[in-house]
Short mmCIF file of C-alpha atoms and ligand atoms in Angstrom, two decimals:
data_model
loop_
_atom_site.label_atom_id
_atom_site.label_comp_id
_atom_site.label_asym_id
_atom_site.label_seq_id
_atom_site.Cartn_x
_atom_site.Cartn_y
_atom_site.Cartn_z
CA UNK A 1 20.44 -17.92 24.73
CA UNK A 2 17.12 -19.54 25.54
CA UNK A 3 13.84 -18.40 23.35
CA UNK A 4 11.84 -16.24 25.36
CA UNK A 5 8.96 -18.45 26.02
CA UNK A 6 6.75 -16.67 23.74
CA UNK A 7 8.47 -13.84 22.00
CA UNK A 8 7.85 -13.12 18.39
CA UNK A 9 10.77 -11.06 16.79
CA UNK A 10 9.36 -8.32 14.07
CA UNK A 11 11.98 -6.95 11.43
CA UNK A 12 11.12 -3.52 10.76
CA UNK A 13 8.43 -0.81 12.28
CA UNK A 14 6.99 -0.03 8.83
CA UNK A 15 2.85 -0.10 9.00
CA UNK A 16 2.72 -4.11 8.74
CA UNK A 17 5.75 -4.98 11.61
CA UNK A 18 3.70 -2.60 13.68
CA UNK A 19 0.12 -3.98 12.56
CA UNK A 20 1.23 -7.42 13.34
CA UNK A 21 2.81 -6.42 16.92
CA UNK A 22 -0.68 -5.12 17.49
CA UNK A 23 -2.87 -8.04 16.71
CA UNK A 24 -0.14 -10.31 18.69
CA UNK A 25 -0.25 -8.00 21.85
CA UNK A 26 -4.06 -8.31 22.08
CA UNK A 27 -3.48 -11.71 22.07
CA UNK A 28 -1.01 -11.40 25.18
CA UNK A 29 1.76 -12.33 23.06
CA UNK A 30 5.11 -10.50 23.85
CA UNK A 31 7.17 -8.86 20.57
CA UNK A 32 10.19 -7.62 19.70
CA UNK A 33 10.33 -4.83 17.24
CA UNK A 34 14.15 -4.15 15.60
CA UNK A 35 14.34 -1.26 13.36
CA UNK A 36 16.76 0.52 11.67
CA UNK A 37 15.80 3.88 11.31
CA UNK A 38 16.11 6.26 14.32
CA UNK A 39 12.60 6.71 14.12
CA UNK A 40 9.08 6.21 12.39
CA UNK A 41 9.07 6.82 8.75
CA UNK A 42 7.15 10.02 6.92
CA UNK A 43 7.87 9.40 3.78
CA UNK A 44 5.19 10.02 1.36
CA UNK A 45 3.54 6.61 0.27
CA UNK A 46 -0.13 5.07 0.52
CA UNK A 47 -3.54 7.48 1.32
CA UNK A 48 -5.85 5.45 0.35
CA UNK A 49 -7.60 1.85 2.67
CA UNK A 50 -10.43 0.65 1.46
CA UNK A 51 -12.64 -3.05 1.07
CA UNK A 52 -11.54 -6.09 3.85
CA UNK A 53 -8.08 -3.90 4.73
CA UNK A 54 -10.48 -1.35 5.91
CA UNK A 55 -12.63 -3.70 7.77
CA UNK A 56 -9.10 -5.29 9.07
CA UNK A 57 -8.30 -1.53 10.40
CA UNK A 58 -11.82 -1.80 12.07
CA UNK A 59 -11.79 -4.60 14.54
CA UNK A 60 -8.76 -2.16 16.32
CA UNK A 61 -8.55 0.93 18.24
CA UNK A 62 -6.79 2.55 15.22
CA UNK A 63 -10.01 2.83 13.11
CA UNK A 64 -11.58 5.35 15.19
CA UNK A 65 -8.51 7.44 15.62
CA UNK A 66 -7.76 6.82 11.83
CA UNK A 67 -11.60 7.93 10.80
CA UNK A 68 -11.26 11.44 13.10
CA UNK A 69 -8.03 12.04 11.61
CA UNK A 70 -8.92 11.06 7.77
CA UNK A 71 -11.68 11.38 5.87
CA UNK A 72 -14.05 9.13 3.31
CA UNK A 73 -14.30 9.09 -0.56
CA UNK A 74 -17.47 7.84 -1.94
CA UNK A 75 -16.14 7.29 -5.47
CA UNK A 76 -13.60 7.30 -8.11
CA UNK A 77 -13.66 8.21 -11.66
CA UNK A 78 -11.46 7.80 -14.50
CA UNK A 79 -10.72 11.19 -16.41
CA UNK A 80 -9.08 12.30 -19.82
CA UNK A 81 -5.78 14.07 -19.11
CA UNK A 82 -6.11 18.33 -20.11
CA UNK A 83 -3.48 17.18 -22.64
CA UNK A 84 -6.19 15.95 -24.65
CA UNK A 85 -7.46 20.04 -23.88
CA UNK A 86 -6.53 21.22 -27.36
CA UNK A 87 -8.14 23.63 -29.83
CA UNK A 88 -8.21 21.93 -33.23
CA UNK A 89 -5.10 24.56 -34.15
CA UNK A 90 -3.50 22.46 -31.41
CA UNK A 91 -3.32 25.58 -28.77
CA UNK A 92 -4.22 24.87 -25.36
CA UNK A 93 -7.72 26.03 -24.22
CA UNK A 94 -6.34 26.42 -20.80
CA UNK A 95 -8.15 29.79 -19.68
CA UNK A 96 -11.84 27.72 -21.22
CA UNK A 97 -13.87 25.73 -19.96
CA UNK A 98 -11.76 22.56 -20.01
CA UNK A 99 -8.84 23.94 -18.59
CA UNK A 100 -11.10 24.74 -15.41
CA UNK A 101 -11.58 21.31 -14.62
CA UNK A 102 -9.91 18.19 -13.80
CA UNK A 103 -10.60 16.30 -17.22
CA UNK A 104 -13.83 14.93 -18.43
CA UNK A 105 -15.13 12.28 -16.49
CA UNK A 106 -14.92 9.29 -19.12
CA UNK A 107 -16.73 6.53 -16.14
CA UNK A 108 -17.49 7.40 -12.42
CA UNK A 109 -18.19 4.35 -9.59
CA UNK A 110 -19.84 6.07 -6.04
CA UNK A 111 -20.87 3.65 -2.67
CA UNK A 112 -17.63 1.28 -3.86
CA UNK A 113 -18.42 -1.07 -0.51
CA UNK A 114 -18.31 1.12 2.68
CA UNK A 115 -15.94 4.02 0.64
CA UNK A 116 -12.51 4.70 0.64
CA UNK A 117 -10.67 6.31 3.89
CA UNK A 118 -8.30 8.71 3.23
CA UNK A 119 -5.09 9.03 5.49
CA UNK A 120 -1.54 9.51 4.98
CA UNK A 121 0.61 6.63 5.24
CA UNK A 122 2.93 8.40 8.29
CA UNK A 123 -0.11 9.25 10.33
CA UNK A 124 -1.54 5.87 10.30
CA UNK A 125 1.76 3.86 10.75
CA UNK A 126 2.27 6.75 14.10
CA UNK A 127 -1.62 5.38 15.19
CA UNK A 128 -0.74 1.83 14.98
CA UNK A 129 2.48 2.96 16.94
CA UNK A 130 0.57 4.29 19.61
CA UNK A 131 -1.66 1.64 20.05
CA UNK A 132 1.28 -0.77 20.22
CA UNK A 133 2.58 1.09 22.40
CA UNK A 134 -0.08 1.07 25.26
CA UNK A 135 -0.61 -2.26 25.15
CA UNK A 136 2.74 -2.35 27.05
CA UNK A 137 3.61 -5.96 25.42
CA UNK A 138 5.84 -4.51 22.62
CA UNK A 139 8.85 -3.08 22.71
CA UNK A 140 10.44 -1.36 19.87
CA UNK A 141 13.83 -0.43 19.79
CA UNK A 142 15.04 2.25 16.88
CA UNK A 143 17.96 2.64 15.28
CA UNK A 144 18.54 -1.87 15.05
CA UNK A 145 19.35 -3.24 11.42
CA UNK A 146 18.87 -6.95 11.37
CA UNK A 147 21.76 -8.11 9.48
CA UNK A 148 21.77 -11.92 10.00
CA UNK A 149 18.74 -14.69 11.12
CA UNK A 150 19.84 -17.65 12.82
CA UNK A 151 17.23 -20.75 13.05
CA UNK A 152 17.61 -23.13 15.89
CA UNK A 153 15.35 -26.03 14.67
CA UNK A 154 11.26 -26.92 14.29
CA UNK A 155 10.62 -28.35 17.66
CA UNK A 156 8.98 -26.31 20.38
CA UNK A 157 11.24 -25.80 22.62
CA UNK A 158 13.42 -24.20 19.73
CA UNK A 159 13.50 -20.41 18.70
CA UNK A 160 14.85 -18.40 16.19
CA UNK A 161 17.56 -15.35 16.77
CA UNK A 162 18.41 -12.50 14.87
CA UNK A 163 21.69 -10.42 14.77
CA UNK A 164 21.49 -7.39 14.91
CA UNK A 165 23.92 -3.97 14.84
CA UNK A 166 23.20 -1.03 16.60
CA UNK A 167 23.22 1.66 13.37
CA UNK A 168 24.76 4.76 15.53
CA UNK A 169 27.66 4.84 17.47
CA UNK A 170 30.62 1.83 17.05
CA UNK A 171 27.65 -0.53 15.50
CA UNK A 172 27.35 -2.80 18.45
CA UNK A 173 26.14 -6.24 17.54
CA UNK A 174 23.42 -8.01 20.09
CA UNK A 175 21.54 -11.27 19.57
CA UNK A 176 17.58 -11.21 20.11
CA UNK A 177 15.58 -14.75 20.24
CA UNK A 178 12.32 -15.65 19.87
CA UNK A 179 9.63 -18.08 19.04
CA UNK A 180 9.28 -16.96 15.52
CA UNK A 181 10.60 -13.97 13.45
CA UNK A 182 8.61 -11.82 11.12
CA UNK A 183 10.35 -10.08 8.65
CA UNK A 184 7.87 -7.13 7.88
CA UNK A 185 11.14 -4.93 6.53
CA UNK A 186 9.85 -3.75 2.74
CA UNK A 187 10.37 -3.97 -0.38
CA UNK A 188 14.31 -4.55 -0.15
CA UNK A 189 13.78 -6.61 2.57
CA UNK A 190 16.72 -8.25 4.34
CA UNK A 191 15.29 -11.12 6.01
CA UNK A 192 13.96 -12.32 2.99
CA UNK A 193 17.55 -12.63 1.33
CA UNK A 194 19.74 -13.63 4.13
CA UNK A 195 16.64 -16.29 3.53
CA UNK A 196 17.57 -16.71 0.06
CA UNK A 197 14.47 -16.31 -1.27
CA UNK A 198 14.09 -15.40 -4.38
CA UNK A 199 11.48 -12.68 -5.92
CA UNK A 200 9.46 -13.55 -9.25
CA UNK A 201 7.83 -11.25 -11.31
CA UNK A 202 8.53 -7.86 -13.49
CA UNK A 203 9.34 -4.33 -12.92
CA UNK A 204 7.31 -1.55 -15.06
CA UNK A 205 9.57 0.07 -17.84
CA UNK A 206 7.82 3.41 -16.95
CA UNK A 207 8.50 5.69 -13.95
CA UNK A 208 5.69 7.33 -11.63
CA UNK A 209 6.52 10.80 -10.93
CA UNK A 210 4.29 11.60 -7.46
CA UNK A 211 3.82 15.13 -6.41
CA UNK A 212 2.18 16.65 -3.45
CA UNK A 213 0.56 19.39 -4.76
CA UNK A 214 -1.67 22.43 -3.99
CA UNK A 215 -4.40 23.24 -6.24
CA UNK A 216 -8.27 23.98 -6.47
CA UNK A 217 -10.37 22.37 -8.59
CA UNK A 218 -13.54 24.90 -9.25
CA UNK A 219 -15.33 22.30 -11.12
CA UNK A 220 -15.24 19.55 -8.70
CA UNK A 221 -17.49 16.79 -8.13
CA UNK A 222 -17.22 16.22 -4.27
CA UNK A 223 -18.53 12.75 -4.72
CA UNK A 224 -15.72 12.07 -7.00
CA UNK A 225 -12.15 13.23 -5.34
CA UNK A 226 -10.22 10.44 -6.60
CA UNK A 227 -9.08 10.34 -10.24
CA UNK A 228 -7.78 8.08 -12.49
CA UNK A 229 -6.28 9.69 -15.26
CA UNK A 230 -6.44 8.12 -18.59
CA UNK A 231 -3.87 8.39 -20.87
CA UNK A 232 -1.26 5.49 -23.22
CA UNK A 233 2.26 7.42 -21.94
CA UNK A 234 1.21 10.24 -18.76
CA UNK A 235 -1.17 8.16 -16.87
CA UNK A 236 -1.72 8.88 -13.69
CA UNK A 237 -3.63 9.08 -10.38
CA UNK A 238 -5.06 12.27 -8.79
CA UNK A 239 -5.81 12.11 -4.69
CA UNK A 240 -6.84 14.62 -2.04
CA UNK A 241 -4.59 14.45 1.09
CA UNK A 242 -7.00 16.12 3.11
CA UNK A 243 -10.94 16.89 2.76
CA UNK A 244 -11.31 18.54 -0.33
CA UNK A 245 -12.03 22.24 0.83
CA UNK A 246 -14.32 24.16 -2.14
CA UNK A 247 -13.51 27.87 -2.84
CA UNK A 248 -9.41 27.10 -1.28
CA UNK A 249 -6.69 24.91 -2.48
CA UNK A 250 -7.04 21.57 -1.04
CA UNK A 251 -3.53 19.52 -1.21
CA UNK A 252 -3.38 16.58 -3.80
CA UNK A 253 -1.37 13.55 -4.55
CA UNK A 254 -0.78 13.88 -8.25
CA UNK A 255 1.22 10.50 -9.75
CA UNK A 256 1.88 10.67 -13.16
CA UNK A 257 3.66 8.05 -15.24
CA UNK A 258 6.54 9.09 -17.58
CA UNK A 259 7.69 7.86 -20.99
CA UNK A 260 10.16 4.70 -20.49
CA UNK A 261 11.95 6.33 -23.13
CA UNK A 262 13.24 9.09 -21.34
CA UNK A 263 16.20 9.20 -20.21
CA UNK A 264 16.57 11.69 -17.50
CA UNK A 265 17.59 10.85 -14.10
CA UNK A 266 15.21 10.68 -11.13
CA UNK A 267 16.50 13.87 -9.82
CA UNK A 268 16.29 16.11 -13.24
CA UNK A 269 12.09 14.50 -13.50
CA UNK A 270 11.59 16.14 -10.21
CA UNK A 271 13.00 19.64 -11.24
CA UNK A 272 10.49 22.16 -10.97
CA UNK A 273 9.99 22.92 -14.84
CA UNK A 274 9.77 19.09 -15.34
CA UNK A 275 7.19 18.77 -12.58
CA UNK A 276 4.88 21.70 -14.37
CA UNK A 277 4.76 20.25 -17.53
CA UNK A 278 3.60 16.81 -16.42
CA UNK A 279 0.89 18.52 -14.36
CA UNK A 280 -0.38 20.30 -17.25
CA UNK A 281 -1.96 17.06 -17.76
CA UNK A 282 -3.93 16.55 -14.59
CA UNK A 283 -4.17 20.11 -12.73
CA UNK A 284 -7.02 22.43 -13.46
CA UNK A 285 -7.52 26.00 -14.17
CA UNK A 286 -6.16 28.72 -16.18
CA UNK A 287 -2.75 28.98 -17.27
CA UNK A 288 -0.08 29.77 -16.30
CA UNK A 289 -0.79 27.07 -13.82
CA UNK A 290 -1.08 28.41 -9.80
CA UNK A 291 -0.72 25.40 -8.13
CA UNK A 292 2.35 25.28 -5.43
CA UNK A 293 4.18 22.27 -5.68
CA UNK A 294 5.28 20.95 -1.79
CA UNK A 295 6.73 17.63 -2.27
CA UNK A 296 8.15 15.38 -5.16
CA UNK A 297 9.73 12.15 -5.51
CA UNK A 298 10.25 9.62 -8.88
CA UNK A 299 9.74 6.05 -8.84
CA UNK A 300 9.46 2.56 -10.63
CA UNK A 301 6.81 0.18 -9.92
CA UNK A 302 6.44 -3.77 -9.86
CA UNK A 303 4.59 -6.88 -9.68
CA UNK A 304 6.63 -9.19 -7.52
CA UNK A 305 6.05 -11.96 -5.44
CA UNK A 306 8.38 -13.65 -2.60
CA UNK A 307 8.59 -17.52 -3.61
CA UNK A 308 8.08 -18.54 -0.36
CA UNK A 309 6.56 -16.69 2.82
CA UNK A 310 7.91 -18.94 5.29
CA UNK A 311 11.14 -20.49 6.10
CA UNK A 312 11.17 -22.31 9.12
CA UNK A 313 10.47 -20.48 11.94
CA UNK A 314 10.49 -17.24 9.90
CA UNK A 315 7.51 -15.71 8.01
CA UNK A 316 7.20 -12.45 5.54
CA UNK A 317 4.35 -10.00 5.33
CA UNK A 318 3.97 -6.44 3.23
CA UNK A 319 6.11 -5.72 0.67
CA UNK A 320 8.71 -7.67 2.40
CA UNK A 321 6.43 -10.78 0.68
CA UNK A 322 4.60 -8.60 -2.56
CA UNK A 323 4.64 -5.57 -4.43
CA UNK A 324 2.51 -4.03 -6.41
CA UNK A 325 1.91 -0.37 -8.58
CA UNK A 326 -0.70 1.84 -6.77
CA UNK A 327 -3.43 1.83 -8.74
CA UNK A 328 -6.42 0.93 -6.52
CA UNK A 329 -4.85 1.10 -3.23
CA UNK A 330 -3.34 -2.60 -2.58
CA UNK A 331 -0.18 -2.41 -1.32
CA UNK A 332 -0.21 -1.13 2.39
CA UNK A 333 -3.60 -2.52 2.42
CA UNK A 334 -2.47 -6.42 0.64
CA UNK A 335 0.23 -5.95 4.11
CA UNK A 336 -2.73 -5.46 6.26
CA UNK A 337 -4.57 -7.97 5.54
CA UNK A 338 -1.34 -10.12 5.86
CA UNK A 339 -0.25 -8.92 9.72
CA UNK A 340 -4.03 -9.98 10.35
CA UNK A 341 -3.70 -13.20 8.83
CA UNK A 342 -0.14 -13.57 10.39
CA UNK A 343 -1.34 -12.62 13.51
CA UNK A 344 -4.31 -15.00 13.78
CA UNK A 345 -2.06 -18.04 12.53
CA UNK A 346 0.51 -17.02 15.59
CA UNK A 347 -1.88 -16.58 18.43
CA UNK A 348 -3.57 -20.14 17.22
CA UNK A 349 0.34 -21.69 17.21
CA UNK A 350 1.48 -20.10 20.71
CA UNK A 351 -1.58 -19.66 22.87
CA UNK A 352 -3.39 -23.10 21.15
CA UNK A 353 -1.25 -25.21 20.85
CA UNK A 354 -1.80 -25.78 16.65
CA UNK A 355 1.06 -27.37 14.61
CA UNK A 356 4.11 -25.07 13.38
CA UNK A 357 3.04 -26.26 10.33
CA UNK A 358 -0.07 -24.06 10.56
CA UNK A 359 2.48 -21.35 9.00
CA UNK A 360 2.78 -23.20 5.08
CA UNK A 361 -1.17 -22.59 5.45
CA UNK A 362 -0.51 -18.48 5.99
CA UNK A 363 2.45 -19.00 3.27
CA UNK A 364 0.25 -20.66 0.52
CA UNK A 365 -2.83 -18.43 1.54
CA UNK A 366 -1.29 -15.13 1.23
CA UNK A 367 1.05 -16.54 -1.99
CA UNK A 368 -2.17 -17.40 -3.70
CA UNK A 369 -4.78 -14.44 -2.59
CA UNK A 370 -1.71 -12.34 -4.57
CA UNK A 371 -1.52 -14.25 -7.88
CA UNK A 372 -4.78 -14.66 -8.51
CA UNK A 373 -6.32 -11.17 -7.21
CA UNK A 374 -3.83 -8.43 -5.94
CA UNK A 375 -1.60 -8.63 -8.99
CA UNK A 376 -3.86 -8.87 -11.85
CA UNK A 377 -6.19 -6.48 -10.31
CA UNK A 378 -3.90 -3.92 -9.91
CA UNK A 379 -2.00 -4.83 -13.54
CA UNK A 380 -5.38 -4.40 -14.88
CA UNK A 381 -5.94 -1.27 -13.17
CA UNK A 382 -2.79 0.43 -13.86
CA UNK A 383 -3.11 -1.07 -18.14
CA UNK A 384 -6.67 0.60 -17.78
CA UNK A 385 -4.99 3.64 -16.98
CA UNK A 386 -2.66 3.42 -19.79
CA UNK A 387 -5.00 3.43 -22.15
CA UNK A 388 -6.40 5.53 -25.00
CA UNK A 389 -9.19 7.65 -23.67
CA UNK A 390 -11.05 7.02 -26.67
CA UNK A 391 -11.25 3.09 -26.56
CA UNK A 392 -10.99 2.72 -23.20
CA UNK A 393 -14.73 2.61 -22.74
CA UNK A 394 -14.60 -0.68 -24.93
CA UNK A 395 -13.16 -1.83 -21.62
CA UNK A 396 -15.39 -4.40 -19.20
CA UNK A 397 -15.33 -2.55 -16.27
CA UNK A 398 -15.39 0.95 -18.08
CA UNK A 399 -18.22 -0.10 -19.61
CA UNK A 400 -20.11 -1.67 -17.07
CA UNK A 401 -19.78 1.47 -14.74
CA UNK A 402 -20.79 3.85 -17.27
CA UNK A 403 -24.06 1.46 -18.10
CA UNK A 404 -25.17 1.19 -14.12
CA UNK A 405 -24.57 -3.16 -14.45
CA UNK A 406 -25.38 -3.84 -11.22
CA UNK A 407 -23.78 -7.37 -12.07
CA UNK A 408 -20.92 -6.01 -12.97
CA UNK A 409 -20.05 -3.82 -10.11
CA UNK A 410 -20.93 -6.97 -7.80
CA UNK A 411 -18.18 -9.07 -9.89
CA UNK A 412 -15.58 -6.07 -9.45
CA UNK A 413 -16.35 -5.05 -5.94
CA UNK A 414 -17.35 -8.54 -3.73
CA UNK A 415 -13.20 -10.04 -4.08
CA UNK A 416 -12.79 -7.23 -2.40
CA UNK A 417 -14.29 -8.15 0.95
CA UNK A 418 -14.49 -12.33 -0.23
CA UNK A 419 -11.27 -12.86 -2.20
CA UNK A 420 -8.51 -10.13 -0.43
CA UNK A 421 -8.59 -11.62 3.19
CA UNK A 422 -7.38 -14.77 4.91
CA UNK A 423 -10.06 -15.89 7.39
CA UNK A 424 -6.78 -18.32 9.21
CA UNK A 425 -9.35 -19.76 11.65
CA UNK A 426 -11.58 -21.22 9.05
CA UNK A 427 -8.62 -21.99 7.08
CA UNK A 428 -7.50 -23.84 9.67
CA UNK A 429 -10.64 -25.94 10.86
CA UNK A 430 -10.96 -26.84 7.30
CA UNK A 431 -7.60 -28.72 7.13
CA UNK A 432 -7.85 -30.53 10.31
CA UNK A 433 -5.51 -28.08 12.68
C1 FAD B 501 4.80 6.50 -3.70
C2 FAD B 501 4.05 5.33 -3.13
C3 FAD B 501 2.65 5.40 -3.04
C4 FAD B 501 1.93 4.34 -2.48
N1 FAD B 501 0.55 4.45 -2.38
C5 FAD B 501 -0.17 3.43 -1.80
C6 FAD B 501 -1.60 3.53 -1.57
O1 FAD B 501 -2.24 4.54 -1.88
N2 FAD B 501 -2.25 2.50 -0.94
C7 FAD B 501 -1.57 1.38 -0.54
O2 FAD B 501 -2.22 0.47 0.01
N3 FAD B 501 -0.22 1.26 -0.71
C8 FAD B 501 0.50 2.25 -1.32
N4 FAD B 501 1.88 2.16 -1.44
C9 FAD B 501 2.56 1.00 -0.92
C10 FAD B 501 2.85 1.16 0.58
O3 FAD B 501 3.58 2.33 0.81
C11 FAD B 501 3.63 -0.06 1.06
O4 FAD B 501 2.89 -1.22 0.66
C12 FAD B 501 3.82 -0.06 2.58
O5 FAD B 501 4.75 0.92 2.99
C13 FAD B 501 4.34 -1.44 3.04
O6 FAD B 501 4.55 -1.41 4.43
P1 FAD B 501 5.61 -2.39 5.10
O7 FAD B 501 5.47 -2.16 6.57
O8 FAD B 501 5.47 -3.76 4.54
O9 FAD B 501 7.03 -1.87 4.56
P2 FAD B 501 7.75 -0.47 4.81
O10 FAD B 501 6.76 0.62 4.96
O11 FAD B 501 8.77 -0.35 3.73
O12 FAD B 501 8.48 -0.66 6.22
C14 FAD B 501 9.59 -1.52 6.37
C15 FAD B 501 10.40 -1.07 7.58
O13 FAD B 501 11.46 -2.01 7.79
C16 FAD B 501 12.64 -1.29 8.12
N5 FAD B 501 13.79 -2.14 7.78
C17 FAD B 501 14.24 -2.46 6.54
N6 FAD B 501 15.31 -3.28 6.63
C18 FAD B 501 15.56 -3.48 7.95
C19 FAD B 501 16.54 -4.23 8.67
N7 FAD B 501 17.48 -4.94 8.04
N8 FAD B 501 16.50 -4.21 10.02
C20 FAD B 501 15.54 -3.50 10.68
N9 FAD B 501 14.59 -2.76 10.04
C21 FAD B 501 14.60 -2.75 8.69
C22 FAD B 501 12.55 -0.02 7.30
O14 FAD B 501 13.36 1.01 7.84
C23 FAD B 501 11.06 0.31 7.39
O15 FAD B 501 10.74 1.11 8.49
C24 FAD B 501 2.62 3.19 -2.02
C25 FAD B 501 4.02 3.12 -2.12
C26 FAD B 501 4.74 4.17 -2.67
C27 FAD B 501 6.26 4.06 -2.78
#
């Protein structure tokens, strides 16, 4: 069938297909969402936006939305874990002071750029669903799985189509073409291997047990919400889920990091007993702990890169392209920043008139902006993490946080808003588009 004139095609109505749909459709271009699952995901993933992915969120409708629904952090701080909360018999001290609170506070940063906004990963993906929706240029059909990707050639009258099977019923096939295709479908992303391209990189040894939990923290610093717990085997990450309410239990994200050694499967770590004794480690209080535990899931973490984010007429973004652990918030966000990039390199393509070619400059950008920041920022974070408490002030940016170096908090905090982004228009001045 002939392309559509303009059509993109987006694989998968994760956060970043439906980011990128957004950013086309304000730029009057028509897309094409297929995904597989009957309908929006819940699961329990990313809270936290923060630095240029914030300021991405920003220049759209969903910020405001996003701000009423959420809610800022003004700081994090990296804590010892209450296993460290020991009498020098070796019995816990959990009804004393330091079982009250979260951990000491080995380093705390507050005013990190404009703060961190807090909002679960389902409500903002449903946001950037209903803005897509109104701008009546997208349409998103459920319940597609893109099984095959069929490239008709570089010139511009040519298109790209993608096969697709209907997942209910007798798994009808239908063929959708389009200018270009997106494939925006996560971490196990099929676009990228009916592509054939290959990953590179390493998985973690360990596995990150998350919990959604219900607790109070009596002792709490409200400037400091956000904790990174410190710790060489249960490491971890502790992160309100909603405002944290004094006096009540406020619901946390509590992700702690298990010992690659052990050998039990996902589904005995997330038995109850197992979940109580890694929070010993990061909840507060006395004991016996009275925290209610709502939600649980175990798993492994990596740094991996897509060789290539363009093939042709096709083009990855998200963790369809990168993935990275969660310490420090840059996976959703890394995607974000992509579906603006992606976006801005499309409209300048279709509605300008700019070389296809324009796309290698996205490709390289995006390759490069997550070699030499996303990935060894957040390896760094999550190895500063799993650390001993005791050195890990010996550590640059331990140390310069706990000394006020406002040099050092300038050299941690500016890639953020310099580095992270794409600016495609500059980009693309500056090589003669
Ligand atoms: C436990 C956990 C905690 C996290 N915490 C954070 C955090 O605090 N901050 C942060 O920035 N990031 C965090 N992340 C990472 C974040 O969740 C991901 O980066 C984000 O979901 C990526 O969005 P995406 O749209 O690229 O992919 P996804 O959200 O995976 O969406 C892909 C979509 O494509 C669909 N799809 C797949 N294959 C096909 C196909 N063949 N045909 C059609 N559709 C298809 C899927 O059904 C899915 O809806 C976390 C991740 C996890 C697992």
């Amino acid at each position: 069938p002939p392309p559509t004139k303009k059509k993109v095609i987006i694989v998968g109505a994760g956060p970043i297909g439906l980011f990128t749909a957004l950013k086309l459709a304000r730029t009057n271009i028509p897309v094409l969402i297929l995904e597989k699952s009957p309908q929006l995901s819940t699961a329990p993933r990313a809270v936290g936006y923060h630095g240029a992915a914030l300021a991405a969120l920003k220049r759209t409708p969903v910020y405001h939305k996003a701000r009423e629904l959420g809610f800022f952090g003004k700081g994090i701080c990296w804590r010892r874990s209450l296993v460290a909360d020991q009498d020098e018999n070796h019995n816990r001290n959990g009804d004393g002071e330091m079982g009250k609170k979260m951990g000491d506070i080995i380093a705390s940063l507050a005013g990190y750029g404009h703060g961190v906004l807090y909002l679960p990963q389902g409500m903002l993906t449903r946001l950037i669903y209903e803005e897509v929706v109104r701008t009546g240029l997208v349409e998103v059909r459920f319940g597609w799985e893109v099984s095959d990707v069929i490239q008709h050639g570089d010139d511009d009258d040519d298109g790209v189509t993608a096969v697709a099977r209907k997942v209910s019923g007798h798994g009808e096939e239908e063929r959708f073409t389009g200018k270009f295709l997106v494939g925006a479908d996560g971490g196990k992303s099929a676009v990228r291997k009916i592509l054939q391209i290959p990953l590179q990189g390493h998985s973690w040894p360990e596995r990150i047990v998350a919990m959604d939990v219900l607790l109070e923290d009596k002792h709490l610093d409200p400037m400091f919400p956000t904790s990174m717990v410190v710790h060489p085997v249960n490491f971890g990450l502790v992160t309100p889920l909603e405002p944290v309410r004094e006096g009540e239990k406020t619901l946390y994200r509590c992700s702690v990091a298990t010992d690659p050694g052990d050998e039990r499967t996902d589904e005995e770590l997330v038995e109850e007993a197992s979940l109580r004794v890694l929070l010993e480690g990061f909840a507060p209080g006395p004991r016996p702990l009275d925290v209610d535990i709502v939600g649980s899931s175990a798993y492994r973490t990596h740094q991996l890169c897509a060789f290539t984010l363009r093939k042709g007429r096709c083009v990855l973004a998200g963790d369809a392209a990168h993935l990275n652990n969660p310490f420090g918030a840059l996976g959703l966000t890394t995607g974000l920043l992509d579906a603006d990039a992606l976006a801005n390199t499309l409209d300048m393509i279709i509605n300008e008139k700019k070389a296809i070619d324009l796309l290698d400059v996205y490709a390289d950008e995006r390759k490069r902006v997550f070699q030499t920041f996303v990935d060894p920022v957040s390896t760094q974070n999550k190895l500063r993490c799993a650390s001993d408490p005791d050195t890990v002030t010996e550590d640059w940016l331990i140390r310069g946080v706990i000394n006020h170096t406002p040099d050092v908090m300038e050299a941690f905090g500016r890639p953020f808003f310099d580095v992270w982004p794409t600016d495609m228009r500059k980009l693309a001045a500056l090589r003669g588009y």
